[in-house]
mmCIF file of C-alpha atoms in Angstrom:
data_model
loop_
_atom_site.group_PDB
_atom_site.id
_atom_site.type_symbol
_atom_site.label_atom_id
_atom_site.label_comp_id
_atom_site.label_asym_id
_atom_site.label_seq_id
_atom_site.Cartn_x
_atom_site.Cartn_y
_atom_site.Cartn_z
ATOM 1 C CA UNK Y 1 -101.297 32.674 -38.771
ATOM 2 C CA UNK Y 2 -103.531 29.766 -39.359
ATOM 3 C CA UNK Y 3 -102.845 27.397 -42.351
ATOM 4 C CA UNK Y 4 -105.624 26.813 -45.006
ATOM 5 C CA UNK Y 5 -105.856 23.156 -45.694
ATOM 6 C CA UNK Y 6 -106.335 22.232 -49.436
ATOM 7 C CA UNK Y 7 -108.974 20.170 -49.403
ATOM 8 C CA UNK Y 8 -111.521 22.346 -47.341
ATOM 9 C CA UNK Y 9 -113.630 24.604 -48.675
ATOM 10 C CA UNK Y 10 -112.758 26.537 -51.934
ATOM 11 C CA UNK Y 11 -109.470 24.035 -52.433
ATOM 12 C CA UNK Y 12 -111.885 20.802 -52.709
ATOM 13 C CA UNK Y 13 -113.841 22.314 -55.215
ATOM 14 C CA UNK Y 14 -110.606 24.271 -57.202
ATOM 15 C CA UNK Y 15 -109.841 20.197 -57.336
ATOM 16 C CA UNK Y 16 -113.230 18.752 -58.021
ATOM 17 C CA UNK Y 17 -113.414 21.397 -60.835
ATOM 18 C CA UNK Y 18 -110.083 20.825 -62.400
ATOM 19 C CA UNK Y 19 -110.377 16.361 -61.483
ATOM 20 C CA UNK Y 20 -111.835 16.031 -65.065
ATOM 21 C CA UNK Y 21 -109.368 18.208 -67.472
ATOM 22 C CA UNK Y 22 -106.728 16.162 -65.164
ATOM 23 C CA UNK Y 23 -107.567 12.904 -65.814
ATOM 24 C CA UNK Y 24 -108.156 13.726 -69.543
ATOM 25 C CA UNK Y 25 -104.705 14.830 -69.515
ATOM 26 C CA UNK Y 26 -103.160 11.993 -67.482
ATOM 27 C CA UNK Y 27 -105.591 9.060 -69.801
ATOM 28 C CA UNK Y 28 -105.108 10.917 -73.127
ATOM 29 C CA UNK Y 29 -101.834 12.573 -73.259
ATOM 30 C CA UNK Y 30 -99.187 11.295 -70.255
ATOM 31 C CA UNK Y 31 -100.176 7.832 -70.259
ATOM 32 C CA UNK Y 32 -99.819 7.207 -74.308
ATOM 33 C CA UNK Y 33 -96.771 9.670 -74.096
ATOM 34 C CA UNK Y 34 -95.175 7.349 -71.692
ATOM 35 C CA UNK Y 35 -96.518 4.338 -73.328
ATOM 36 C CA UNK Y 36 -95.279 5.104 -76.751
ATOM 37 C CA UNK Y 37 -91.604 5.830 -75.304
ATOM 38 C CA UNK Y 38 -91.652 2.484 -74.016
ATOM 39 C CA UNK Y 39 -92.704 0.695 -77.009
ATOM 40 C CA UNK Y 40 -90.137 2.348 -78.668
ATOM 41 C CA UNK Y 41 -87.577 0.000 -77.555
ATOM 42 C CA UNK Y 42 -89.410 -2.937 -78.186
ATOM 43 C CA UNK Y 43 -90.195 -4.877 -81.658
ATOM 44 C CA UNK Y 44 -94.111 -4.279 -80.993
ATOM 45 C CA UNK Y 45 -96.156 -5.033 -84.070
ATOM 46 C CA UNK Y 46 -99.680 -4.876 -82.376
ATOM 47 C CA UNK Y 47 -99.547 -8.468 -81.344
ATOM 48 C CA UNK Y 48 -98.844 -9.906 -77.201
ATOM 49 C CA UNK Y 49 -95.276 -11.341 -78.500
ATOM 50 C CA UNK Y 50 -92.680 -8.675 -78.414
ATOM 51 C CA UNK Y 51 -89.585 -7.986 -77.466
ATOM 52 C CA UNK Y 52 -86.974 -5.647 -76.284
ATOM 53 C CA UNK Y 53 -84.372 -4.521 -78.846
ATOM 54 C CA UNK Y 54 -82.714 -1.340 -77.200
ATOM 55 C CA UNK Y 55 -81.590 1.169 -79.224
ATOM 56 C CA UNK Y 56 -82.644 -0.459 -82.589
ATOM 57 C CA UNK Y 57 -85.434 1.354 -83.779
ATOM 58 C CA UNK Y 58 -83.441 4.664 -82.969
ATOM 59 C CA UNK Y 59 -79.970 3.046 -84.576
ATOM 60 C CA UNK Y 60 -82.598 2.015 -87.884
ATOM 61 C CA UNK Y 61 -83.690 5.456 -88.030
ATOM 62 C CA UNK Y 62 -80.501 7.329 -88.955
ATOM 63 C CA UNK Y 63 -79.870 4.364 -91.092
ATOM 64 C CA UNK Y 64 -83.399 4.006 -93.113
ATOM 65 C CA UNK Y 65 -83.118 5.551 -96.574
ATOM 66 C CA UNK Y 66 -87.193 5.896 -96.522
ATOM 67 C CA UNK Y 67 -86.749 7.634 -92.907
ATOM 68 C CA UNK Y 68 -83.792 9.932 -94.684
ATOM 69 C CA UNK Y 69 -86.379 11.339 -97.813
ATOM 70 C CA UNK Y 70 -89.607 11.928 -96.035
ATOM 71 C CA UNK Y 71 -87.121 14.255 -93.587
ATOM 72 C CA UNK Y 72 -85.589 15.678 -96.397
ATOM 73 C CA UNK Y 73 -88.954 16.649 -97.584
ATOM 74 C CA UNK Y 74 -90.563 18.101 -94.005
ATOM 75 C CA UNK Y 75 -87.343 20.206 -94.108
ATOM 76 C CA UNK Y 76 -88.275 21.423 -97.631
ATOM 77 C CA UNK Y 77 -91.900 21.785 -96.863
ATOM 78 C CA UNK Y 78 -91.011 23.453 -93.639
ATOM 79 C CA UNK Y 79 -88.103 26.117 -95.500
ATOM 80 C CA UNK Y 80 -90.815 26.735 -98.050
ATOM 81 C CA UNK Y 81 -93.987 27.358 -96.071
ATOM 82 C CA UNK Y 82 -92.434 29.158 -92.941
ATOM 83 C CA UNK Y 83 -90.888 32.402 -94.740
ATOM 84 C CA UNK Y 84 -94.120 32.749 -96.671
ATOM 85 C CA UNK Y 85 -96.712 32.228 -93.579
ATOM 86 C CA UNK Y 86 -94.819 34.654 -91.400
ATOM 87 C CA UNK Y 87 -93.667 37.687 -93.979
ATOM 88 C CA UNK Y 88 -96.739 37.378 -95.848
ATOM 89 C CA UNK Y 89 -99.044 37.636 -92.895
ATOM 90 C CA UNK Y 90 -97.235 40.857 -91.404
ATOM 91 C CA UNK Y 91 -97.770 42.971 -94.406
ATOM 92 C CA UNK Y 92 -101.488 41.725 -94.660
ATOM 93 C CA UNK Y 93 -101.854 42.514 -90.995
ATOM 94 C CA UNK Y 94 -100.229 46.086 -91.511
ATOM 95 C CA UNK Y 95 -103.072 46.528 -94.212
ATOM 96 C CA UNK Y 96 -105.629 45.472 -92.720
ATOM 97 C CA UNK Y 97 -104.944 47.451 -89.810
ATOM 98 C CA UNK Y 98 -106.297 50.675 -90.882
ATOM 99 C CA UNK Y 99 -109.256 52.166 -90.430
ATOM 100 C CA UNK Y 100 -110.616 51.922 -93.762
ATOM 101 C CA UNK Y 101 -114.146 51.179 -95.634
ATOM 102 C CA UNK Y 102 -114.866 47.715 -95.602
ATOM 103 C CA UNK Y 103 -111.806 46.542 -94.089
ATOM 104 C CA UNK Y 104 -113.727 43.889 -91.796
ATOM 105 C CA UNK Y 105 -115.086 42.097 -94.642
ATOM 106 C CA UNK Y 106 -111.065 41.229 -96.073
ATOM 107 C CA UNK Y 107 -110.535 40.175 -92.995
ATOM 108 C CA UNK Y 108 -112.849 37.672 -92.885
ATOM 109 C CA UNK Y 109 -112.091 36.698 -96.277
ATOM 110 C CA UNK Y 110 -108.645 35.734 -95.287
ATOM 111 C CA UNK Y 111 -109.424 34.385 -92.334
ATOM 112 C CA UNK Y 112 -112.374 32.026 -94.240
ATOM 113 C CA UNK Y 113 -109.721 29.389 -95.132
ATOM 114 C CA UNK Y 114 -108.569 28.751 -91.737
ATOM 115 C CA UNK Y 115 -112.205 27.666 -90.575
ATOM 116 C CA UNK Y 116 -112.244 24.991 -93.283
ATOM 117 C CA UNK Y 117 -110.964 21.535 -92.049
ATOM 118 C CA UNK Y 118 -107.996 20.076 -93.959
ATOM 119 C CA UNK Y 119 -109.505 17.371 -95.239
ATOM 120 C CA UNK Y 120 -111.774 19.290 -97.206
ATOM 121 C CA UNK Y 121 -108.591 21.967 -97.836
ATOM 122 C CA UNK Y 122 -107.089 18.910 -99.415
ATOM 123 C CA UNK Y 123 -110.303 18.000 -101.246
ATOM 124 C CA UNK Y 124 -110.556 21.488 -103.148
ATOM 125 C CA UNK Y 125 -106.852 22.133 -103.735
ATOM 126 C CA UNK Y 126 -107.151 17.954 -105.204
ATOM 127 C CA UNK Y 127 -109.473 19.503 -107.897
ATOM 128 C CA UNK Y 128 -107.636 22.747 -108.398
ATOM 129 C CA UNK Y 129 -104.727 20.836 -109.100
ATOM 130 C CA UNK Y 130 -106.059 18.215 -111.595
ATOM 131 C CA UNK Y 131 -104.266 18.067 -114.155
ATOM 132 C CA UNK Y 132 -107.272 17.600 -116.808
ATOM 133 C CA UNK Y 133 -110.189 19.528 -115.656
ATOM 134 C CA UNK Y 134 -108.025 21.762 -112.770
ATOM 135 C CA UNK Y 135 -109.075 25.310 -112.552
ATOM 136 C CA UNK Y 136 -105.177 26.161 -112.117
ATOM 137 C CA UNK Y 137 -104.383 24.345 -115.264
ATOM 138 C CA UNK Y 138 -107.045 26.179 -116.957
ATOM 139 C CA UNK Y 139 -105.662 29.763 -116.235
ATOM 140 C CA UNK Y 140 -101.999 29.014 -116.977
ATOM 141 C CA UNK Y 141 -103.327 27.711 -120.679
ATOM 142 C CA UNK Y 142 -105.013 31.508 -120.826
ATOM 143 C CA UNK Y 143 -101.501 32.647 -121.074
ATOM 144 C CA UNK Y 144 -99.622 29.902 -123.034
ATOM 145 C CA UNK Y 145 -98.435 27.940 -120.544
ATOM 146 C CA UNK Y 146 -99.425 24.268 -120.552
ATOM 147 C CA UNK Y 147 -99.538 22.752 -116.950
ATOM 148 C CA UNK Y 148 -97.696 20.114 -115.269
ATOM 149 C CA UNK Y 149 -99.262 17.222 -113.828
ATOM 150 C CA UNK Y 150 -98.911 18.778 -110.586
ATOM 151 C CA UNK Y 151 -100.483 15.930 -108.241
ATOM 152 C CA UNK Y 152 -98.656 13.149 -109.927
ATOM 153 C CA UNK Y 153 -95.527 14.337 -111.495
ATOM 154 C CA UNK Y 154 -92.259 14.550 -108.883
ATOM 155 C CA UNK Y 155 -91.220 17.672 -109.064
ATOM 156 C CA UNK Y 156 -94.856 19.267 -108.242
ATOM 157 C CA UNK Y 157 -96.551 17.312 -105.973
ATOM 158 C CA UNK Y 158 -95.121 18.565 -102.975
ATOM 159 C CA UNK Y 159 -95.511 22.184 -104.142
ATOM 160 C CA UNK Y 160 -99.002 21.689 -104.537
ATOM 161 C CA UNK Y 161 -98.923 20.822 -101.208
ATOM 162 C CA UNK Y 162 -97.314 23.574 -99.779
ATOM 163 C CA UNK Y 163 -99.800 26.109 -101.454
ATOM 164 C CA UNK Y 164 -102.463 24.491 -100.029
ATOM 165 C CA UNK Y 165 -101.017 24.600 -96.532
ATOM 166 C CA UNK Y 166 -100.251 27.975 -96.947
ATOM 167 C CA UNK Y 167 -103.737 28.935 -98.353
ATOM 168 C CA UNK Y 168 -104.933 27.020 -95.593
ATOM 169 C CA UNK Y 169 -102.802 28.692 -92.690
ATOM 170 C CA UNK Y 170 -102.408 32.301 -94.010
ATOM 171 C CA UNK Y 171 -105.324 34.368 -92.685
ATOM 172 C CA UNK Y 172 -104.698 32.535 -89.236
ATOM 173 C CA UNK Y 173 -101.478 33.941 -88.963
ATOM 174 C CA UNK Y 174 -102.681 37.479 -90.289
ATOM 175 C CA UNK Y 175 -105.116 37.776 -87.443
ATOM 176 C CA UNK Y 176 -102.039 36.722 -84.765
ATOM 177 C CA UNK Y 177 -99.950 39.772 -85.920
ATOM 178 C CA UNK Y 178 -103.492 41.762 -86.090
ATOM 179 C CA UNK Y 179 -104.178 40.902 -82.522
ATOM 180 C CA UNK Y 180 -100.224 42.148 -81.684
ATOM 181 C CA UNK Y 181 -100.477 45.886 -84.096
ATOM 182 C CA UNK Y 182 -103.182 46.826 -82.114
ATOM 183 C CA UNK Y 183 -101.896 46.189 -78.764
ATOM 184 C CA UNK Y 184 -99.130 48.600 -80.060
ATOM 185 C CA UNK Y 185 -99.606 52.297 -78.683
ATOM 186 C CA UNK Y 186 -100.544 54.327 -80.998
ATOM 187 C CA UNK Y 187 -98.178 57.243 -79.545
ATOM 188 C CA UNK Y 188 -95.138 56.034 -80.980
ATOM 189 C CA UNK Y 189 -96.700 56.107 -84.202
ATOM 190 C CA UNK Y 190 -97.764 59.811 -83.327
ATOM 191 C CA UNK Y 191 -94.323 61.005 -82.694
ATOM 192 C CA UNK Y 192 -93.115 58.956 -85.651
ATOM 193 C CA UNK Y 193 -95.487 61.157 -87.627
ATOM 194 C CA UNK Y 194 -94.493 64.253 -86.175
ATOM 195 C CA UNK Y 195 -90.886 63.780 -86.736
ATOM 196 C CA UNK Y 196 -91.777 63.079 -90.369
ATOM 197 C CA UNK Y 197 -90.419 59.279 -90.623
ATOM 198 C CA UNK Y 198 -91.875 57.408 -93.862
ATOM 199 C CA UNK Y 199 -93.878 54.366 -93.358
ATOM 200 C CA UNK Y 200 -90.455 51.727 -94.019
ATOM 201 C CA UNK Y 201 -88.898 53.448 -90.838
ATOM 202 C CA UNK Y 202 -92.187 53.262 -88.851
ATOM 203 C CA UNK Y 203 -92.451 49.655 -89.787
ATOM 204 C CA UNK Y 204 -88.836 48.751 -89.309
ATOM 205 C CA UNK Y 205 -88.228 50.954 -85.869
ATOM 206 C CA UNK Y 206 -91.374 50.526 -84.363
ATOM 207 C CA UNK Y 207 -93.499 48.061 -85.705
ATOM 208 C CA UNK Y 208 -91.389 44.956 -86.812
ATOM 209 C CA UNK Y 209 -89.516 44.781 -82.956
ATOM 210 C CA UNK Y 210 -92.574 45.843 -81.005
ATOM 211 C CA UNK Y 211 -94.389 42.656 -82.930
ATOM 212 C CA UNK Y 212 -91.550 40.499 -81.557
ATOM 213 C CA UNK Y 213 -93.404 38.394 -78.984
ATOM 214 C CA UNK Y 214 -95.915 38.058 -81.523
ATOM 215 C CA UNK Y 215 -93.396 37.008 -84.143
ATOM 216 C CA UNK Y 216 -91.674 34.258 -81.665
ATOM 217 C CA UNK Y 217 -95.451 32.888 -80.919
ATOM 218 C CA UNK Y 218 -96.281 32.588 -84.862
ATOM 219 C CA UNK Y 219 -92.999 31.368 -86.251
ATOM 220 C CA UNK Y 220 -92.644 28.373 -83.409
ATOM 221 C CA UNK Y 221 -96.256 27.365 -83.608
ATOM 222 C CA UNK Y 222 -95.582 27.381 -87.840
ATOM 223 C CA UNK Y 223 -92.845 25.686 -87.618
ATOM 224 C CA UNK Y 224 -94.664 23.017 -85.260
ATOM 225 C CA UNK Y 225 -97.326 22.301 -87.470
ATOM 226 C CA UNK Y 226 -95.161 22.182 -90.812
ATOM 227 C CA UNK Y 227 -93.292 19.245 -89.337
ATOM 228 C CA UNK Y 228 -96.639 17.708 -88.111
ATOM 229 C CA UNK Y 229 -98.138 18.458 -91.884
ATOM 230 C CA UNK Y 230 -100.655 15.137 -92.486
ATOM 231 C CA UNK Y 231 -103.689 15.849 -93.642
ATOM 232 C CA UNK Y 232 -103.245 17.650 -96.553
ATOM 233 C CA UNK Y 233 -100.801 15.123 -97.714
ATOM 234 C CA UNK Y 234 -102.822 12.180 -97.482
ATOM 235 C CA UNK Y 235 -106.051 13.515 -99.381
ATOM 236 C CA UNK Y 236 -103.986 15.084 -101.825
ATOM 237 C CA UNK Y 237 -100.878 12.626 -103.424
ATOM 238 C CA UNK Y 238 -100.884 10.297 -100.363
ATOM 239 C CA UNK Y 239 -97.465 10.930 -100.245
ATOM 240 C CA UNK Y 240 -96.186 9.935 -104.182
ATOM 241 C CA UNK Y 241 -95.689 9.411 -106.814
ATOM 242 C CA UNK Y 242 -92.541 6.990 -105.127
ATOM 243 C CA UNK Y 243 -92.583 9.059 -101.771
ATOM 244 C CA UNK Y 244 -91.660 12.828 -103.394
ATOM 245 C CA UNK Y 245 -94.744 14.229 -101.152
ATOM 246 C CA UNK Y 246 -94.162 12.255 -98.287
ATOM 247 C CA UNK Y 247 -93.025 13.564 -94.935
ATOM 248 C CA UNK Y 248 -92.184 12.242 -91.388
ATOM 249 C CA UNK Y 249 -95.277 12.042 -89.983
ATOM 250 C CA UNK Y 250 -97.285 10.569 -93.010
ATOM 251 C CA UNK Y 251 -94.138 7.811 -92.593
ATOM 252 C CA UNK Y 252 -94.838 7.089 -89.153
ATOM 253 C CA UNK Y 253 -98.086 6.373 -89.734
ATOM 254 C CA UNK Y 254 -97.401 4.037 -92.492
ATOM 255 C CA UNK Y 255 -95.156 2.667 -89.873
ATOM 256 C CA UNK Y 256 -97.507 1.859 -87.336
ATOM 257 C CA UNK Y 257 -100.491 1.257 -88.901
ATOM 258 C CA UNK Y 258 -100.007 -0.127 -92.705
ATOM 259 C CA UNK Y 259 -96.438 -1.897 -92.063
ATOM 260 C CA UNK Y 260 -97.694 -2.593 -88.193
ATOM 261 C CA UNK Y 261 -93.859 -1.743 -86.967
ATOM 262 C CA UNK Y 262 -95.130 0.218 -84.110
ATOM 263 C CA UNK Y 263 -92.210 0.125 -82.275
ATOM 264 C CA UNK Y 264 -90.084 1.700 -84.674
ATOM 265 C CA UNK Y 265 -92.983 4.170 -85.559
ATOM 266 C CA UNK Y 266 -92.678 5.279 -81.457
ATOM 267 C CA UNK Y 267 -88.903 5.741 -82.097
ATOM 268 C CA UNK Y 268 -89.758 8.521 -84.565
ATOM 269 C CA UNK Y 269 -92.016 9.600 -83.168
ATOM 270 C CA UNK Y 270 -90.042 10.415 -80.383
ATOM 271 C CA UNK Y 271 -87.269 11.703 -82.585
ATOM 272 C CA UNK Y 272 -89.529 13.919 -84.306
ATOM 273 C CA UNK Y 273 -90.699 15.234 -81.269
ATOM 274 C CA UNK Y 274 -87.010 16.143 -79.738
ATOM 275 C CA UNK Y 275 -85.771 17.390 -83.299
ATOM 276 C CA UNK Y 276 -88.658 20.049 -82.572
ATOM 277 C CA UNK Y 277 -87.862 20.968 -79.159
ATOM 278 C CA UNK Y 278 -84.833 21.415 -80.480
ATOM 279 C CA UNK Y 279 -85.864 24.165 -82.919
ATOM 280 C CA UNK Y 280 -88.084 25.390 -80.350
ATOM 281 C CA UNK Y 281 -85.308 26.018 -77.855
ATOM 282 C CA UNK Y 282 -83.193 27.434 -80.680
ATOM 283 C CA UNK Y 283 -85.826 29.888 -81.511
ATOM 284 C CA UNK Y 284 -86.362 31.032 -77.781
ATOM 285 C CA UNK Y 285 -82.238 31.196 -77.125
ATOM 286 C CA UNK Y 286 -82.243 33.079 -80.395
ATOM 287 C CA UNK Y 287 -84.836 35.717 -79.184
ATOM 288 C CA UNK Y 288 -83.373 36.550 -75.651
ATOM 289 C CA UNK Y 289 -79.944 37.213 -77.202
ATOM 290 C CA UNK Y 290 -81.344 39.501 -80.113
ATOM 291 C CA UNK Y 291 -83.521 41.294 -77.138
ATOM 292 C CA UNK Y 292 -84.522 45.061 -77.894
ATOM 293 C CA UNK Y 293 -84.233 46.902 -74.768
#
C-alpha cells in the first residue's frame, strides 16, 4: 500500500489552513506560558537587571499574609457562588424545559445577563449597591430595614460581589443544563409516567444522573472562572475597603503591574494555576468513581 506524504495535496493545505490558529497559539499562549514560568524564579521587576532567586517567590507565597487573605477570600467567593450557579441553574433549566406559552422569551431573559460584559455588570451592580441613592437600599427601607454600606463596609463588599457574579453567570449555566435535558430521551420519562413516579423521582432517577456529563462540564468551568473572578472586583470595591474584596488574581495583578514584582506575580500565577488543576483532577477522579452504569 502506498504511503500518503503529509505535505502533498490535501495535508499541505490541512497545514496551511491550521499555520495561523498555530502560531497564535504558540505567540500568544505557549510562549508567555513558558515565559512567565521562567520569570518566576527570577526577581524581575520590568527592568534588564534581574536575577535568579530559586524558589523564593514560591517560599514568599505560603509565607505572605496579603497572599494568605485574598486566597481566603477566592475560597469564600468560590464556596459561595458555585452551589448557587449549579443548583440554581438545574431547576431553572427543568422549568424552562417545557413546552409552555412563552417559554422562549424567559429564556432569553435569563440568558440577557450573560451577553453583558463585566465591566458594565460591575458598573450597574456599583449603582445598585450604593449605599445613598442604590435601588437595593431603596427596597430594603420599603420593609424597615435600613441598608448596609454594602460597597464599602467589610462584611458586604464581597457579597455584593458574589451576587453580581452570579447574576452575571446564571442564565449561562441554565442554557448548559438546557442543552443536556433535551438531549435526554424522552422514553424514560414515558415509562416513568406510566409507572406513575412523581416528578422528585423522575428528577432524582432519571434526570439529575443522566445530566451528569453536563454537571461535570458546568461545575469545573464555574469553579475555573470563580478563582479567575477580576473584573467585577475591580469596577466594583477594587478589592477594599483594606483587601476584604480582594482575591488572588486581583493580587497578582497588583503584583505585577502596580508593585512591578513580576516575578513573584508569575509564581502565583503559576500556583494558582496548579491549585486549579488540582480541583480539576479531583472533580474528574471524583466522577469516574461515582459512575452510574
Amino acid at each position: 500500500m502506498k504511503r500518503r506524504k503529509f505535505f502533498s495535496g490535501d495535508g499541505w493545505w490541512g497545514f496551511v489552513f491550521l499555520l495561523p490558529v498555530m502560531i497564535g497559539f504558540l505567540v500568544f499562549i505557549a510562549y508567555p506560558m513558558i515565559e512567565s514560568f521562567r520569570l518566576s524564579f527570577t526577581d524581575y521587576a520590568m527592568r534588564e537587571d534581574y536575577q535568579y532567586v530559586g524558589l523564593n517567590n514560591y517560599i514568599t507565597a505560603f509565607t505572605d499574609d496579603t497572599a494568605r487573605t485574598v486566597l481566603k477570600n477566592t475560597i469564600i467567593f468560590t464556596l459561595c457562588s458555585v452551589p448557587v450557579l449549579i443548583i440554581v441553574p438545574v431547576f431553572l433549566a427543568c422549568a424552562l424545559n417545557q413546552k409552555l406559552k412563552g417559554v422562549r422569551f424567559f429564556r432569553a431573559v435569563y440568558f440577557v445577563p450573560t451577553m453583558i460584559s463585566m465591566v458594565a455588570t460591575g458598573i450597574i451592580w456599583q449603582w445598585m449597591f450604593n449605599a445613598e441613592f442604590g435601588i437595593v437600599n431603596y427596597f430594603l427601607e420599603q420593609i424597615g430595614i435600613t441598608g448596609p454600606s454594602w460597597l464599602t463596609s467589610k462584611p458586604w463588599a464581597l457579597i455584593a460581589v458574589i451576587v453580581a457574579n452570579i447574576w452575571k453567570t446564571l442564565g449561562y449555566n441554565m442554557m448548559l443544563f438546557l442543552a443536556g435535558l433535551q438531549n435526554v430521551p424522552s422514553m424514560y420519562y414515558e415509562a416513568a409516567a406510566l409507572d406513575g413516579v412523581n416528578m422528585w423521582t423522575k428528577f432524582t432517577k432519571i434526570t439529575w444522573p443522566l445530566l451528569k456529563p453536563t454537571t461535570l462540564f458546568v461545575t469545573i468551568m464555574t469553579i475555573s472562572s470563580s478563582f479567575q473572578v477580576f473584573d467585577t472586583i475591580v469596577v466594583m470595591t477594587s478589592g477594599g475597603p483594606a483587601r476584604s474584596s480582594s482575591v488572588l488574581v486581583h493580587y497578582i495583578y497588583q503584583c505585577a503591574f502596580k508593585f512591578y514584582d513580576m516575578g513573584y506575580a508569575c509564581a502565583l500565577g503559576w500556583l494558582l494555576a496548579i491549585f486549579i488543576i488540582i480541583i480539576t483532577a479531583v472533580q474528574f477522579r471524583a466522577n469516574s468513581r461515582f459512575s452510574i452504569d
